[in-house]
Amino acid sequence: MSLLIRNGEIVTANEQYVADIYCEGETITRIDRCIGGIDAAEVIDATGKYVFPGFIDPHVHIYLPFMGTAAKDTHETASRAALVGGTTTFIEMICPARHEKPLEAFELWLGKAQGKSACDFTFHMGVTRCDDEAEHDFEEIVRRGLSSFKVFLAYKGAFGVTDEELYKTLQLAKRLGVITTAHCENADLILELQKKLLAEGKTGPEYHYWSRPPAVEAEGVHHLMTFAEMTGTHVYTVHTSCEESVREALLGAQRGVNVWIETLIQYLLLDRTDAEKPNFEGAKNVMSPPLRDKKNHPFLWNGLRQGLIATLATDHAPFDFDAQKRMGEGDFTRIPNGIPSLENRVDLYFTHGVKHGRIDLQRFVETASTAAAKIFGLFPRKGAIQLGSDADLVVYDSNYRGTISARTHLMNVDYNSFEGMQVEGRAEVVTVRGKVAARDGHFTGAFGRGQFLRREPTHF
Ligand code: URP
Ligand code: ZN
Ligand code: ZN
């Protein structure tokens, strides 16, 4: 099996040049001007197109039992949507209930993805309980190839951990050399604010925001920074939504905390008013932390441009509007939290970032691919176009024009929060380890071909 991509403009996190890429089997084996004398099984003419390393989404939910229901995608539907949108690797959150054994949860999630996913995948191991028995499982899970944990400072009584557990988790992470990703919101404040709002008869989706205002998230980030400082652990703030919480993470960094900040495409393009739409429509855009005031948009874009924010993810969490979001009619605390976006991240980010002049091509690749590979132990196998890297490549047509719609998207969910938005670019050809998996908006890959990516701990 060999593949030749001719004459594309190769764009990585630090380079941009025109060349051919030759892939043998699953790997990039030659990069050169006008490669000749070879007989490739498949030749793709990328003249006038960008060639990016496969994009990596470091925060998705696919199998997710949550808030009395479950996210809608399967690993087939999610990986198909990811690939058509240019994402060749995702990192899924394993989110066990507190009573579940971590090792069993790891095996359950792995079993759901393996033999089903068309793109490569790995997981962050959710630590929803931390006692001696669970710690033993986490050590085994790290031996089996995961090198990142996930803790929730929110969702008390469900996924949330106590401070004692947070401290133990970070100590364990430090000892094992794994990074801890964290959902940062103060769980007790949320519960109190929810009770107060409901008691006042404020039950609609527009009140979700007021149960989790920026201060609640900033307090969560501050909390994580303190614990990370005390334990010397590497941490990563997932779905960082606003200026207040980014500033808390940066203050932590100034004190020496090794922290990386993630934001989401939703927080760059949607805002609080999207969750305030009448007739319960706002429920489509209820997620946690909530969509913020528009004034945060330039702050987040600048953070991405200047390297203060490391990654741009989706936190893909698809719940149907009709049967699932409606569970929260009359009580916003029961609306399943989440916004589906796995398929649209790259095109929206390219359109509003690169095309609109907010970030350059190098930062685009860095924040949507390379940084996640580096932070989570996948580089240079992923996130790079260099000899020996996996042949995960995206031939990108920046002249394409299209409109996002639930009528045409491939995610298994009945609405799209970006409905009607224009995109100025599309993945024309997407390869996973040397094989074409999407072309011109159509899935051409193979379910089950996606590989579980083992990752080694970093001893810091
Ligand atoms: O609202 C969200 N973010 N839903 C998914 C679960 C989580 O907190 O990441
Ligand atoms: Zn979260
Ligand atoms: Zn999430």
Coordinates of C-alpha atoms and ligand atoms in Angstrom, one line a residue:
M1 CA 0.0 0.0 0.0
S2 CA 1.5 3.3 -1.0
L3 CA 0.2 6.8 -1.4
L4 CA 1.7 9.9 -3.0
I5 CA 0.3 13.3 -2.3
R6 CA 1.6 15.7 -5.0
N7 CA 2.5 19.3 -4.9
G8 CA 0.5 20.4 -1.8
E9 CA 1.4 23.3 0.4
I10 CA 2.5 21.4 3.6
V11 CA 1.6 23.3 6.7
T12 CA 2.8 22.2 10.1
A13 CA 3.0 24.1 13.5
N14 CA 6.3 25.6 12.4
E15 CA 6.8 25.2 8.6
Q16 CA 5.0 25.9 5.3
Y17 CA 6.4 24.8 2.0
V18 CA 5.4 23.0 -1.2
A19 CA 6.4 19.4 -1.6
D20 CA 5.3 15.8 -2.3
I21 CA 4.6 13.4 0.5
Y22 CA 5.1 9.7 -0.1
C23 CA 3.6 7.2 2.3
E24 CA 4.5 3.5 2.5
G25 CA 2.1 1.4 4.5
E26 CA 0.9 3.5 7.4
T27 CA 3.9 5.8 7.5
I28 CA 5.3 8.9 5.9
T29 CA 8.6 7.8 4.3
R30 CA 9.6 10.7 1.9
I31 CA 9.0 14.4 1.7
D32 CA 10.5 16.1 -1.3
R33 CA 10.0 18.4 -4.3
C34 CA 8.8 16.3 -7.3
I35 CA 9.3 12.8 -6.1
G36 CA 9.9 10.6 -9.1
G37 CA 10.7 7.0 -10.0
I38 CA 8.1 5.5 -7.8
D39 CA 4.9 3.7 -8.6
A40 CA 2.4 4.7 -5.9
A41 CA -0.9 2.8 -5.6
E42 CA -2.8 6.0 -5.1
V43 CA -1.8 9.5 -6.2
I44 CA -3.6 12.6 -5.0
D45 CA -3.0 15.9 -6.7
A46 CA -2.9 18.5 -4.0
T47 CA -2.0 21.5 -6.2
G48 CA -3.4 24.7 -4.7
K49 CA -4.4 22.9 -1.5
Y50 CA -3.0 22.9 2.0
V51 CA -1.8 19.6 3.5
F52 CA -2.2 19.6 7.2
P53 CA -1.3 16.9 9.8
G54 CA -4.5 15.0 10.8
F55 CA -6.3 17.1 13.4
I56 CA -6.7 15.9 17.0
D57 CA -9.6 16.6 19.2
P58 CA -8.3 16.1 22.8
H59 CA -11.7 16.3 24.4
V60 CA -14.8 14.3 23.2
H61 CA -17.6 12.3 24.8
I62 CA -18.9 9.4 22.8
Y63 CA -20.1 6.7 25.2
L64 CA -21.4 8.9 28.0
P65 CA -24.1 7.8 30.4
F66 CA -25.0 11.2 31.9
M67 CA -27.8 13.1 33.6
G68 CA -30.3 10.2 33.3
T69 CA -29.6 9.6 29.6
A70 CA -26.7 8.8 27.3
A71 CA -24.9 10.7 24.5
K72 CA -26.2 9.7 21.1
D73 CA -23.2 8.9 19.0
T74 CA -21.6 5.5 18.6
H75 CA -18.0 5.1 17.8
E76 CA -19.0 4.5 14.2
T77 CA -21.1 7.7 13.8
A78 CA -18.6 9.8 15.8
S79 CA -15.5 8.7 14.0
R80 CA -17.3 9.0 10.6
A81 CA -18.2 12.6 11.5
A82 CA -14.7 13.3 12.8
L83 CA -13.0 12.1 9.7
V84 CA -15.2 14.0 7.3
G85 CA -14.4 17.1 9.3
G86 CA -10.6 16.4 9.2
T87 CA -10.1 15.0 12.7
T88 CA -8.1 11.8 12.5
T89 CA -7.6 11.2 16.2
F90 CA -9.7 11.9 19.2
I91 CA -9.3 11.5 23.0
E92 CA -12.4 10.4 24.7
M93 CA -13.2 10.9 28.4
I94 CA -13.9 7.7 30.3
C95 CA -16.5 8.8 32.8
P96 CA -17.4 6.0 35.2
A97 CA -20.1 6.4 37.9
R98 CA -18.5 6.6 41.3
H99 CA -19.4 3.1 42.3
E100 CA -17.9 1.6 39.1
K101 CA -14.5 -0.1 39.2
P102 CA -12.1 2.0 37.1
L103 CA -10.4 -1.0 35.4
E104 CA -13.8 -2.3 34.4
A105 CA -14.8 1.1 33.1
F106 CA -11.5 1.3 31.1
E107 CA -12.3 -2.1 29.5
L108 CA -15.9 -1.1 28.8
W109 CA -14.9 2.1 27.0
L110 CA -12.1 0.4 25.1
G111 CA -14.5 -2.4 24.1
K112 CA -17.0 0.2 22.8
A113 CA -14.3 1.9 20.6
Q114 CA -12.2 -1.1 19.4
G115 CA -13.4 -2.7 16.3
K116 CA -15.8 0.2 15.7
S117 CA -14.0 3.4 15.3
A118 CA -12.7 4.4 11.9
C119 CA -10.2 6.9 13.3
D120 CA -7.5 6.4 15.9
F121 CA -8.4 7.1 19.5
T122 CA -7.2 7.1 23.1
F123 CA -8.8 8.1 26.4
H124 CA -8.4 10.3 29.4
M125 CA -9.1 8.1 32.5
G126 CA -11.9 9.7 34.6
V127 CA -11.1 9.6 38.3
T128 CA -14.5 9.8 39.8
R129 CA -13.4 8.1 43.0
C130 CA -10.0 7.8 44.5
D131 CA -9.5 5.2 47.3
D132 CA -6.9 2.4 47.6
E133 CA -8.8 0.0 45.4
A134 CA -9.3 2.6 42.7
E135 CA -5.6 3.7 42.9
H136 CA -4.6 0.1 42.2
D137 CA -6.8 0.1 39.1
F138 CA -5.4 3.5 37.9
E139 CA -1.8 2.1 38.1
E140 CA -2.9 -0.8 35.9
I141 CA -4.7 1.4 33.5
V142 CA -1.5 3.5 33.1
R143 CA 0.4 0.3 32.4
R144 CA -2.1 -0.5 29.7
G145 CA -1.4 2.7 27.9
L146 CA -3.2 5.7 29.2
S147 CA -1.2 8.6 30.5
S148 CA -3.8 11.2 31.4
F149 CA -6.4 11.5 34.1
K150 CA -9.6 13.5 34.2
V151 CA -11.2 15.0 37.3
F152 CA -14.4 16.8 37.7
L153 CA -14.6 19.5 40.3
A154 CA -18.3 19.9 39.3
Y155 CA -21.1 17.4 39.1
K156 CA -21.3 16.7 42.8
G157 CA -22.8 13.3 43.6
A158 CA -22.1 12.1 40.0
F159 CA -18.6 12.4 38.6
G160 CA -17.3 15.0 41.1
V161 CA -14.4 14.3 43.5
T162 CA -13.9 15.6 47.0
D163 CA -10.9 17.7 47.9
E164 CA -9.3 14.7 49.6
E165 CA -9.7 12.7 46.4
L166 CA -8.4 15.5 44.3
Y167 CA -5.3 15.7 46.4
K168 CA -4.8 11.9 46.3
T169 CA -5.4 11.9 42.5
L170 CA -2.8 14.6 41.9
Q171 CA -0.3 12.9 44.1
L172 CA -0.9 9.6 42.2
A173 CA -0.6 11.4 38.9
K174 CA 2.7 12.9 39.9
R175 CA 4.0 9.5 41.1
L176 CA 2.9 7.8 37.8
G177 CA 4.0 10.7 35.5
V178 CA 0.6 11.4 34.1
I179 CA -1.1 14.7 33.4
T180 CA -4.5 15.5 35.0
T181 CA -7.1 17.2 33.0
A182 CA -9.8 18.9 35.0
H183 CA -13.4 20.3 34.6
C184 CA -13.1 23.3 36.9
E185 CA -16.3 24.7 38.5
N186 CA -17.1 24.9 42.2
A187 CA -19.6 22.2 42.7
D188 CA -21.1 23.5 46.0
L189 CA -21.7 27.0 44.6
I190 CA -23.5 25.5 41.6
L191 CA -25.8 23.5 43.8
E192 CA -26.6 26.5 46.0
L193 CA -27.2 28.7 43.0
Q194 CA -29.4 26.1 41.3
K195 CA -31.6 25.7 44.4
K196 CA -32.0 29.5 44.7
L197 CA -32.9 30.0 41.0
L198 CA -35.4 27.1 41.0
A199 CA -37.0 28.4 44.3
E200 CA -37.5 31.8 42.6
G201 CA -39.3 30.0 39.7
K202 CA -36.4 30.6 37.3
T203 CA -36.6 27.2 35.5
G204 CA -35.8 27.9 31.8
P205 CA -32.5 27.2 30.0
E206 CA -31.5 30.9 30.2
Y207 CA -30.9 30.4 34.0
H208 CA -28.3 27.7 33.5
Y209 CA -25.8 30.6 33.0
W210 CA -26.7 32.1 36.3
S211 CA -26.1 28.9 38.2
R212 CA -22.5 28.8 36.8
P213 CA -21.3 32.4 36.2
P214 CA -17.7 33.1 35.4
A215 CA -16.7 33.4 39.1
V216 CA -17.8 29.8 39.7
E217 CA -15.5 28.6 37.0
A218 CA -12.6 30.9 38.0
E219 CA -12.9 29.6 41.5
G220 CA -12.6 26.0 40.2
V221 CA -9.5 26.9 38.2
H222 CA -8.0 28.7 41.2
H223 CA -8.7 25.6 43.3
L224 CA -7.0 23.3 40.8
M225 CA -4.0 25.7 40.6
T226 CA -3.6 25.5 44.4
F227 CA -3.8 21.7 44.5
A228 CA -1.4 21.5 41.5
E229 CA 1.0 23.8 43.2
M230 CA 1.0 21.8 46.4
T231 CA 1.5 18.5 44.6
G232 CA 3.8 19.6 41.7
T233 CA 1.5 17.8 39.2
H234 CA 1.0 18.7 35.5
V235 CA -2.6 19.9 34.9
Y236 CA -4.8 20.9 31.9
T237 CA -7.9 22.9 32.3
V238 CA -10.6 21.5 29.9
H239 CA -13.3 23.7 28.3
T240 CA -12.0 27.0 29.7
S241 CA -14.7 29.4 28.7
C242 CA -13.9 33.0 29.8
E243 CA -11.3 35.6 30.7
E244 CA -11.7 35.1 34.5
S245 CA -10.8 31.5 34.4
V246 CA -8.0 31.8 31.8
R247 CA -6.5 34.5 34.1
E248 CA -6.6 32.2 37.1
A249 CA -4.7 29.5 35.1
L250 CA -2.1 32.1 34.0
L251 CA -1.7 33.2 37.6
G252 CA -1.0 29.6 38.5
A253 CA 1.5 29.4 35.6
Q254 CA 3.3 32.5 36.9
R255 CA 3.6 30.7 40.3
G256 CA 5.3 27.8 38.5
V257 CA 2.3 25.4 38.0
N258 CA 2.7 23.4 34.8
V259 CA -0.7 24.1 33.3
W260 CA -2.1 23.9 29.8
I261 CA -5.3 25.6 28.9
E262 CA -8.0 24.2 26.5
T263 CA -10.8 26.2 25.0
L264 CA -13.6 25.1 22.7
I265 CA -14.9 26.2 19.3
Q266 CA -18.3 26.8 21.0
Y267 CA -16.8 29.5 23.2
L268 CA -15.2 31.3 20.3
L269 CA -18.4 31.5 18.1
L270 CA -21.5 31.1 20.3
D271 CA -22.5 33.2 23.3
R272 CA -24.9 33.4 26.2
T273 CA -27.7 34.6 24.0
D274 CA -27.7 31.3 22.1
A275 CA -28.7 29.5 25.3
E276 CA -31.5 32.2 26.0
K277 CA -33.4 31.5 22.8
P278 CA -37.2 31.3 23.4
N279 CA -39.4 28.3 23.3
F280 CA -36.8 26.2 25.0
E281 CA -34.6 26.4 21.9
G282 CA -31.8 27.7 24.2
A283 CA -31.6 24.2 25.7
K284 CA -29.7 23.1 22.5
N285 CA -26.9 25.3 23.7
V286 CA -26.8 24.4 27.4
M287 CA -23.4 23.1 28.3
S288 CA -21.0 23.4 31.2
P289 CA -19.3 25.8 31.8
P290 CA -22.1 27.8 30.0
L291 CA -21.7 29.9 26.9
R292 CA -20.4 33.3 27.9
D293 CA -20.8 36.9 27.0
K294 CA -19.5 37.8 23.6
K295 CA -16.9 40.1 25.1
N296 CA -14.9 36.9 25.9
H297 CA -14.5 36.0 22.2
P298 CA -11.5 38.4 21.4
F299 CA -9.9 37.4 24.7
L300 CA -10.0 33.7 23.8
W301 CA -8.9 34.3 20.2
N302 CA -5.9 36.4 21.4
G303 CA -5.1 33.7 23.9
L304 CA -4.9 31.1 21.1
R305 CA -2.9 33.4 18.9
Q306 CA -0.4 34.3 21.6
G307 CA 0.1 30.8 22.8
L308 CA -1.5 31.3 26.2
I309 CA -4.2 28.9 25.3
A310 CA -2.7 25.6 24.1
T311 CA -5.5 23.7 22.4
L312 CA -8.9 24.1 20.7
A313 CA -11.2 21.1 21.3
T314 CA -14.9 20.4 21.1
D315 CA -16.1 18.6 24.2
H316 CA -18.4 16.9 21.8
A317 CA -21.4 15.7 23.8
P318 CA -24.4 15.0 21.5
F319 CA -27.9 14.8 23.1
D320 CA -31.0 15.1 20.9
F321 CA -33.1 18.2 21.3
D322 CA -36.5 16.4 21.1
A323 CA -36.2 13.4 23.4
Q324 CA -33.2 14.4 25.5
K325 CA -32.8 18.1 26.0
R326 CA -36.5 18.3 26.6
M327 CA -36.0 16.3 29.8
G328 CA -35.2 19.6 31.3
E329 CA -38.4 21.5 30.3
G330 CA -39.5 23.1 33.6
D331 CA -36.2 22.5 35.3
F332 CA -32.9 23.7 33.6
T333 CA -30.8 21.5 36.0
R334 CA -32.2 18.4 34.1
I335 CA -31.1 19.5 30.6
P336 CA -28.4 17.1 29.5
N337 CA -25.3 19.3 29.2
G338 CA -23.4 19.3 26.0
I339 CA -23.1 20.7 22.5
P340 CA -22.2 18.4 19.5
S341 CA -19.4 19.8 17.4
L342 CA -16.8 17.1 16.5
E343 CA -17.6 17.3 12.8
N344 CA -17.4 21.1 12.5
R345 CA -14.5 22.2 14.7
V346 CA -11.8 22.3 12.0
D347 CA -13.8 24.1 9.3
L348 CA -15.3 26.7 11.7
Y349 CA -11.8 27.3 13.3
F350 CA -10.2 27.7 9.9
T351 CA -13.0 30.0 8.7
H352 CA -13.2 32.3 11.7
G353 CA -9.5 31.9 12.7
V354 CA -7.4 31.8 9.6
K355 CA -9.7 33.2 6.9
H356 CA -10.8 36.1 9.2
G357 CA -7.2 36.9 10.1
R358 CA -7.3 36.0 13.9
I359 CA -4.7 33.3 13.8
D360 CA -2.1 32.3 11.3
L361 CA -1.8 28.8 9.7
Q362 CA 0.9 27.7 12.1
R363 CA -1.1 28.5 15.2
F364 CA -4.1 26.9 13.6
V365 CA -2.2 23.6 13.2
E366 CA -0.5 23.9 16.6
T367 CA -3.7 24.5 18.5
A368 CA -5.9 22.0 16.6
S369 CA -3.4 19.2 16.3
T370 CA 0.2 19.4 17.3
A371 CA -0.1 20.8 20.9
A372 CA -2.6 18.0 21.8
A373 CA -0.2 15.4 20.4
K374 CA 2.7 16.9 22.5
I375 CA 0.8 17.4 25.7
F376 CA -0.8 13.9 25.6
G377 CA 2.2 11.9 24.5
L378 CA 1.3 11.2 20.8
F379 CA 4.0 13.4 19.2
P380 CA 5.6 12.9 16.6
R381 CA 3.5 9.9 15.7
K382 CA 0.6 12.2 15.4
G383 CA 0.4 16.0 15.0
A384 CA 3.3 16.1 12.6
I385 CA 4.2 15.8 8.9
Q386 CA 7.7 14.3 9.1
L387 CA 9.5 11.0 8.2
G388 CA 8.2 8.2 10.4
S389 CA 5.0 10.0 11.5
D390 CA 1.7 8.2 10.9
A391 CA 0.3 9.1 7.4
D392 CA -2.6 11.0 8.9
L393 CA -3.0 13.8 6.4
V394 CA -5.7 16.4 5.5
V395 CA -5.6 17.8 2.0
Y396 CA -7.6 21.0 2.6
D397 CA -9.5 23.1 0.0
S398 CA -9.6 26.7 1.2
N399 CA -11.8 27.7 -1.7
Y400 CA -14.7 25.5 -0.7
R401 CA -17.8 27.2 0.5
G402 CA -20.6 25.5 2.4
T403 CA -23.2 25.9 5.1
I404 CA -23.5 23.9 8.3
S405 CA -26.8 22.1 8.8
A406 CA -28.2 19.2 10.9
R407 CA -29.9 18.1 7.7
T408 CA -26.5 17.2 6.2
H409 CA -24.2 16.6 9.1
L410 CA -23.1 13.1 10.0
M411 CA -23.2 13.4 13.8
N412 CA -26.0 11.3 15.2
V413 CA -27.9 14.1 16.7
D414 CA -31.0 16.0 15.7
Y415 CA -29.7 19.6 15.7
N416 CA -26.6 21.6 15.1
S417 CA -25.8 24.6 17.2
F418 CA -23.9 26.2 14.2
E419 CA -26.9 25.7 11.9
G420 CA -26.7 28.1 9.0
M421 CA -23.1 29.2 9.6
Q422 CA -21.0 29.5 6.5
V423 CA -17.6 27.7 6.2
E424 CA -14.8 28.8 4.0
G425 CA -12.8 25.6 3.6
R426 CA -13.2 21.8 3.8
A427 CA -11.1 18.7 4.1
E428 CA -11.0 17.4 0.5
V429 CA -9.1 14.2 1.3
V430 CA -8.4 12.7 4.8
T431 CA -6.1 9.8 5.4
V432 CA -5.6 7.7 8.4
R433 CA -2.3 5.8 8.5
G434 CA -2.0 5.9 4.7
K435 CA -5.6 5.1 3.7
V436 CA -8.1 7.5 2.4
A437 CA -11.0 7.7 5.0
A438 CA -12.9 10.7 3.7
R439 CA -13.2 12.5 0.4
D440 CA -15.2 15.6 -0.5
G441 CA -17.5 15.4 2.6
H442 CA -18.1 11.7 2.2
F443 CA -16.9 9.0 4.5
T444 CA -14.8 6.4 2.6
G445 CA -13.1 4.7 5.6
A446 CA -13.5 1.4 7.4
F447 CA -15.2 1.0 10.7
G448 CA -13.0 -0.9 13.1
R449 CA -9.7 0.2 11.4
G450 CA -9.1 2.9 14.1
Q451 CA -6.4 1.9 16.5
F452 CA -6.1 2.4 20.2
L453 CA -3.1 4.6 20.8
R454 CA -1.0 3.5 23.7
R455 CA 0.7 6.4 25.5
E456 CA 3.6 6.3 27.9
P457 CA 3.8 8.3 31.1
T458 CA 6.3 11.2 31.1
H459 CA 8.4 11.2 34.2
F460 CA 8.3 14.8 35.4
Ligands
URP1 O1 -21.6 20.4 29.1 C1 -20.7 19.6 28.9 N1 -19.5 20.1 28.9 N2 -21.0 18.3 28.8 C2 -20.1 17.2 28.7 C3 -19.6 16.8 30.0 C4 -18.5 17.7 30.5 O2 -18.6 18.4 31.5 O3 -17.4 17.8 29.8
ZN2 ZN -16.6 19.0 31.7
ZN3 ZN -16.3 17.1 28.5

